[in-house]
Structures are given as C-alpha cells and as structure tokens.
CSV table of C-alpha atoms and ligand atoms in Angstrom, one decimal:
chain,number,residue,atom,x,y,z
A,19,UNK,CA,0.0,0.0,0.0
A,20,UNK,CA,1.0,3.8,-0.9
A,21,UNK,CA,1.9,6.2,1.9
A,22,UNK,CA,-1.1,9.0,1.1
A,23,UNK,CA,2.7,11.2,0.4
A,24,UNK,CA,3.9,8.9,-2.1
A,25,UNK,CA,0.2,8.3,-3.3
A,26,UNK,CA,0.5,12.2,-4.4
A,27,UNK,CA,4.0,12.4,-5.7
A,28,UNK,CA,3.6,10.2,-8.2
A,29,UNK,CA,0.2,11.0,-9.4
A,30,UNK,CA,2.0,14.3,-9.6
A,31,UNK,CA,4.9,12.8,-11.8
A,32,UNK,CA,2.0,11.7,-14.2
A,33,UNK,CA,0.7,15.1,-14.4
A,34,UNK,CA,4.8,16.0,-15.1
A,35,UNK,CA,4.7,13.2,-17.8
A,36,UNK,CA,2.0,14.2,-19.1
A,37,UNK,CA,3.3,17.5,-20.0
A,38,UNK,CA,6.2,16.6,-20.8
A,39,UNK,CA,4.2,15.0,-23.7
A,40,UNK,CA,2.5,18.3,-24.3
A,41,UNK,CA,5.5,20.4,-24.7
A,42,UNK,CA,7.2,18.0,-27.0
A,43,UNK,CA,4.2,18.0,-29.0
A,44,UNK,CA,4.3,21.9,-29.0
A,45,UNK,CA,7.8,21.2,-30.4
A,46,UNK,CA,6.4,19.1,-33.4
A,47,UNK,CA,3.9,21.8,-34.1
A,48,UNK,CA,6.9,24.4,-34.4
A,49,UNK,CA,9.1,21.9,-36.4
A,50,UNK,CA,6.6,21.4,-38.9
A,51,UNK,CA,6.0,24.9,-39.0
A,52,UNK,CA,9.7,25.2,-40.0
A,53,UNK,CA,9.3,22.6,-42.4
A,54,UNK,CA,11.5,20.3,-40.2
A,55,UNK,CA,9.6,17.1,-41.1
A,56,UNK,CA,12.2,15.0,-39.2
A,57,UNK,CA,12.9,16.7,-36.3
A,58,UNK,CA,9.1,17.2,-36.1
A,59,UNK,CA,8.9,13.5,-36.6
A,60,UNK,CA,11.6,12.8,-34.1
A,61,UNK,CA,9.6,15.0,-31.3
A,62,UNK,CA,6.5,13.1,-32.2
A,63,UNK,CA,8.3,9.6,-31.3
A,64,UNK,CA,9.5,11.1,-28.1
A,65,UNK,CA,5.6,12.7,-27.2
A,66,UNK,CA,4.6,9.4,-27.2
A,67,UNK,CA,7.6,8.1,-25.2
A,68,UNK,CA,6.5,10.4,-22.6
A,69,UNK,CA,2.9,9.3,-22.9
A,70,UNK,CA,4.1,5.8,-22.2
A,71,UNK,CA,6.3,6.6,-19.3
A,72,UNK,CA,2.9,8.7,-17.8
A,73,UNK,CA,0.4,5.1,-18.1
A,74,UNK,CA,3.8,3.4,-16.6
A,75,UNK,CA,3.3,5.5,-13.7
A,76,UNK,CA,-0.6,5.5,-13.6
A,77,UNK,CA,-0.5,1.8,-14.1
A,78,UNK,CA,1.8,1.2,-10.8
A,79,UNK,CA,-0.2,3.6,-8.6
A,80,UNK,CA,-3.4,1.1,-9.3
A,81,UNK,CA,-0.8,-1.9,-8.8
A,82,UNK,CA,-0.3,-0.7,-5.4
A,83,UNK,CA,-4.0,0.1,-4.7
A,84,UNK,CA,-3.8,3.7,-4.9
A,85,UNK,CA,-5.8,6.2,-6.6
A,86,UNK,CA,-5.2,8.1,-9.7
A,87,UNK,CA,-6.3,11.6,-9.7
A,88,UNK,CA,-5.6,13.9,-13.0
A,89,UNK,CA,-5.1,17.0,-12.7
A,90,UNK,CA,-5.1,20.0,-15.2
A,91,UNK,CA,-1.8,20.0,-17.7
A,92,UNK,CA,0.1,23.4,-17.6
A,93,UNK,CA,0.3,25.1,-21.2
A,94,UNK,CA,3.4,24.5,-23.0
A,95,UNK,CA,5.7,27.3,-24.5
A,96,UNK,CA,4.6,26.7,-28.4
A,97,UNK,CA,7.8,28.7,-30.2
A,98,UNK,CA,11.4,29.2,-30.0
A,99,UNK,CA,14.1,31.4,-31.6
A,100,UNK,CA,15.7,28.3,-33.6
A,101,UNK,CA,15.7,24.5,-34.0
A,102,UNK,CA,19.0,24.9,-31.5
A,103,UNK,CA,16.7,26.9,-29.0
A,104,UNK,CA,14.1,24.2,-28.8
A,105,UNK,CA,16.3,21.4,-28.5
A,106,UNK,CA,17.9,23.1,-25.3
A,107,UNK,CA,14.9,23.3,-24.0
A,108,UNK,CA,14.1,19.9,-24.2
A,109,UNK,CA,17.7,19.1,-22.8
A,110,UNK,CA,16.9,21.3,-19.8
A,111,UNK,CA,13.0,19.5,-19.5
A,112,UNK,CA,15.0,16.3,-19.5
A,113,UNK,CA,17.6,17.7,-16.5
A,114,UNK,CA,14.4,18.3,-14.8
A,115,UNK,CA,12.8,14.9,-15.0
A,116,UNK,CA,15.5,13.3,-13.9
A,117,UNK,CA,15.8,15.7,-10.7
A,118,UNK,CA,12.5,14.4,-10.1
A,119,UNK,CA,13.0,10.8,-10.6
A,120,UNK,CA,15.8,11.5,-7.7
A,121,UNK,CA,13.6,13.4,-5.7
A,122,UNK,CA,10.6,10.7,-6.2
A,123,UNK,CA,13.5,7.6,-5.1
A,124,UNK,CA,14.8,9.6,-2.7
A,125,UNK,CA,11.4,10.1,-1.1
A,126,UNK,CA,11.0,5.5,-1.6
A,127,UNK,CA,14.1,5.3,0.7
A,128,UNK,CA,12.9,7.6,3.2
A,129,UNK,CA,9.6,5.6,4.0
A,130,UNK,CA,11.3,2.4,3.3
A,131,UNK,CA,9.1,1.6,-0.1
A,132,UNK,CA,11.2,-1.0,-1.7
A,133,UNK,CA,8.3,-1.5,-4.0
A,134,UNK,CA,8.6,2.0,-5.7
A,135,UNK,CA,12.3,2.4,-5.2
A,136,UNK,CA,12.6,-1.0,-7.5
A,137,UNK,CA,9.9,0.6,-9.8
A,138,UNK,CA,11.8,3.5,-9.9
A,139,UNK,CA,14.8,1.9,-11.1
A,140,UNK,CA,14.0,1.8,-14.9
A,141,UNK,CA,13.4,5.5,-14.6
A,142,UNK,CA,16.5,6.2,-13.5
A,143,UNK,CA,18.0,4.4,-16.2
A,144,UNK,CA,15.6,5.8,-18.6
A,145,UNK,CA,16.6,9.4,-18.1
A,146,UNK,CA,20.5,8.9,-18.6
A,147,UNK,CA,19.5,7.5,-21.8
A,148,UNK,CA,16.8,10.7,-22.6
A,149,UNK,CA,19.8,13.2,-21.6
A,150,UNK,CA,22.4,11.1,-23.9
A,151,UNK,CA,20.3,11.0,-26.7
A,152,UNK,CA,18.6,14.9,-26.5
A,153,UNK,CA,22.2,15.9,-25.6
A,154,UNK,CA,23.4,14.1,-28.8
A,155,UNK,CA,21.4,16.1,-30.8
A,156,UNK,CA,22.2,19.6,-29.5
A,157,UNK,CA,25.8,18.5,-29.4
A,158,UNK,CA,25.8,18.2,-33.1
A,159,UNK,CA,23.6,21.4,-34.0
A,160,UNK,CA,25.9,23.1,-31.9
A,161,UNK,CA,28.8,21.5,-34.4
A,162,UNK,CA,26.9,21.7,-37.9
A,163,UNK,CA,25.2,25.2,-37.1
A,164,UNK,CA,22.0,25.4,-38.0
A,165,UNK,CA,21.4,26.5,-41.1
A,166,UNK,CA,21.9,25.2,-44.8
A,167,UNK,CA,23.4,21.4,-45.5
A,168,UNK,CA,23.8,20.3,-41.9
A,169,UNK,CA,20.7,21.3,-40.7
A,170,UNK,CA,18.9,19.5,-44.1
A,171,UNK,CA,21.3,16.2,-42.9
A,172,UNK,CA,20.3,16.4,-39.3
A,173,UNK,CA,16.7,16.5,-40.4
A,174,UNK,CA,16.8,13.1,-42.6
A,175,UNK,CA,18.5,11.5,-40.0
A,176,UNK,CA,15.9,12.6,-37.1
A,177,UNK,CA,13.2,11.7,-39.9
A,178,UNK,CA,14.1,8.0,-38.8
A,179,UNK,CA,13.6,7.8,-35.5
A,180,UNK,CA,9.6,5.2,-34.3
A,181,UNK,CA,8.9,5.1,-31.1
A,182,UNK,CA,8.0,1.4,-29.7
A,183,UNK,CA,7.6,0.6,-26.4
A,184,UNK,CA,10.1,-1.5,-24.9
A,185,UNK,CA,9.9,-5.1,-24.2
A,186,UNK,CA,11.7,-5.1,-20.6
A,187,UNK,CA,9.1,-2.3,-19.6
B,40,FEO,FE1,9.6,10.9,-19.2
B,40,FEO,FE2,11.6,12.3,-21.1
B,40,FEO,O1,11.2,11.7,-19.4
C-alpha cells in the first residue's frame, strides 16, 4: 500500500509526464511549421515516449491500490528562436525529469518503499538514456550550425527515429 505522500507524488509525476508529452508535441507543431519534417517526426516519437512513461506511472499507482487523480496540464511554451533553442529546452525538461526521478527515489528510501524504489529503477536508467540521446542532438547542432546542409542532414537522419515501447518495460 502507498503512503497518502507517495500516493501524491507520483500521481503528480503523471501530471509532469504528461506534460512533458504536451510540450514536446508543442515542439512538433513548431518543427513542422519550419518545415523540419524529421525533427518534427523525431519529437513526435518522443511525445509518445513520454505518454508511455505517464500510463507506466498511472498503471503502478493502481498496482499498489492507490488512486489516480488527474489533474489540469500546464500550457506549453509553443515557439522558439531556432531549432537549436528548442532542442535546449528539451535538454533542460530532460535535466528536470531526472531531478525528479531523484527526488521521487529519494522520497522511496525515506519511507522504506522497496516496491517503488525498484519501480523507480528503470526510470533512473531511462533518463540517462533521454539526456544522452537529447544531448546528442544539440551537441551536433551546436557543431553543424543550423542552417543550410547540416541542418537538411540532421533533419533526414531525425526523420528516422519510431517510437515502440520496450519489451523489458
Ligand atoms: Fe519521461 Fe523524457 O522523461
């Protein structure tokens, strides 16, 4: 059984999830407004990334015979000053999640839930492997510039990118 405390910190990480959904999606609306097919397909795969790691979270609150409450979903920022811009901003989102995930296992350790530390576990994982691979990205704008050839290149590449769900989730 959920503490009531850790019964509201992760039905507030879904809310967080959730958003983070949002705001990517607000980043797909602005890359196809630049005509950035596949960085606007590339955000798409990782809105539903973060739609999936939301119903993980919704899923084990019910596991645990807690209670899922949704709240509203803030309103996203919906334009930035360059592909570069937005993809720092999802860097920084990312360095945010992952100082929750901390927060949310350090909070498990506290009141001795073993349960949702060891759930917590593939999140941890999960956001050095966000960071590496939204870091990626703005390492190489940052190399390339974003304008002209490099920018077309990046955008074939990105065009690539499905999301699936993994198997070991
Ligand atoms: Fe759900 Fe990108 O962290």
């Amino acid at each position: 059984m959920l503490s009531s405390k850790m019964e509201k910190a992760l039905n507030d990480q879904v809310n967080a999830e959730l958003f983070s959904a949002y705001l990517y999606l607000a980043m797909v609306a602005y890359f196809e407004d630049q005509n950035l097919s596949g960085f606007a397909q590339w955000m798409t795969a990782q809105s539903q990334e973060e739609n999936f790691h939301a119903m993980k979270f919704f899923s084990y609150i019910h596991e645990r015979g807690g209670r899922v409450t949704l709240e509203s979903i803030e309103k996203p920022q919906f334009t930035w000053a360059s592909p570069l811009a937005a993809l720092e901003a999802a860097l920084a989102h990312e360095q945010y999640i992952s100082k929750r995930i901390n927060d949310l296992v350090d909070l498990a350790i506290d009141e001795k839930d073993h349960a949702t530390n060891s759930f917590l576990r593939w999140f941890v994982d999960e956001q050095v492997e966000e960071e590496d691979h939204v870091g990626g990205i703005v390492q190489k704008l940052h190399m390339i510039g974003t304008e002209g050839g490099g920018l077309f290149m990046m955008d074939r590449d990105l065009g690539t990118r499905v999301f699936t769900p993994p198997v070991n989730a």
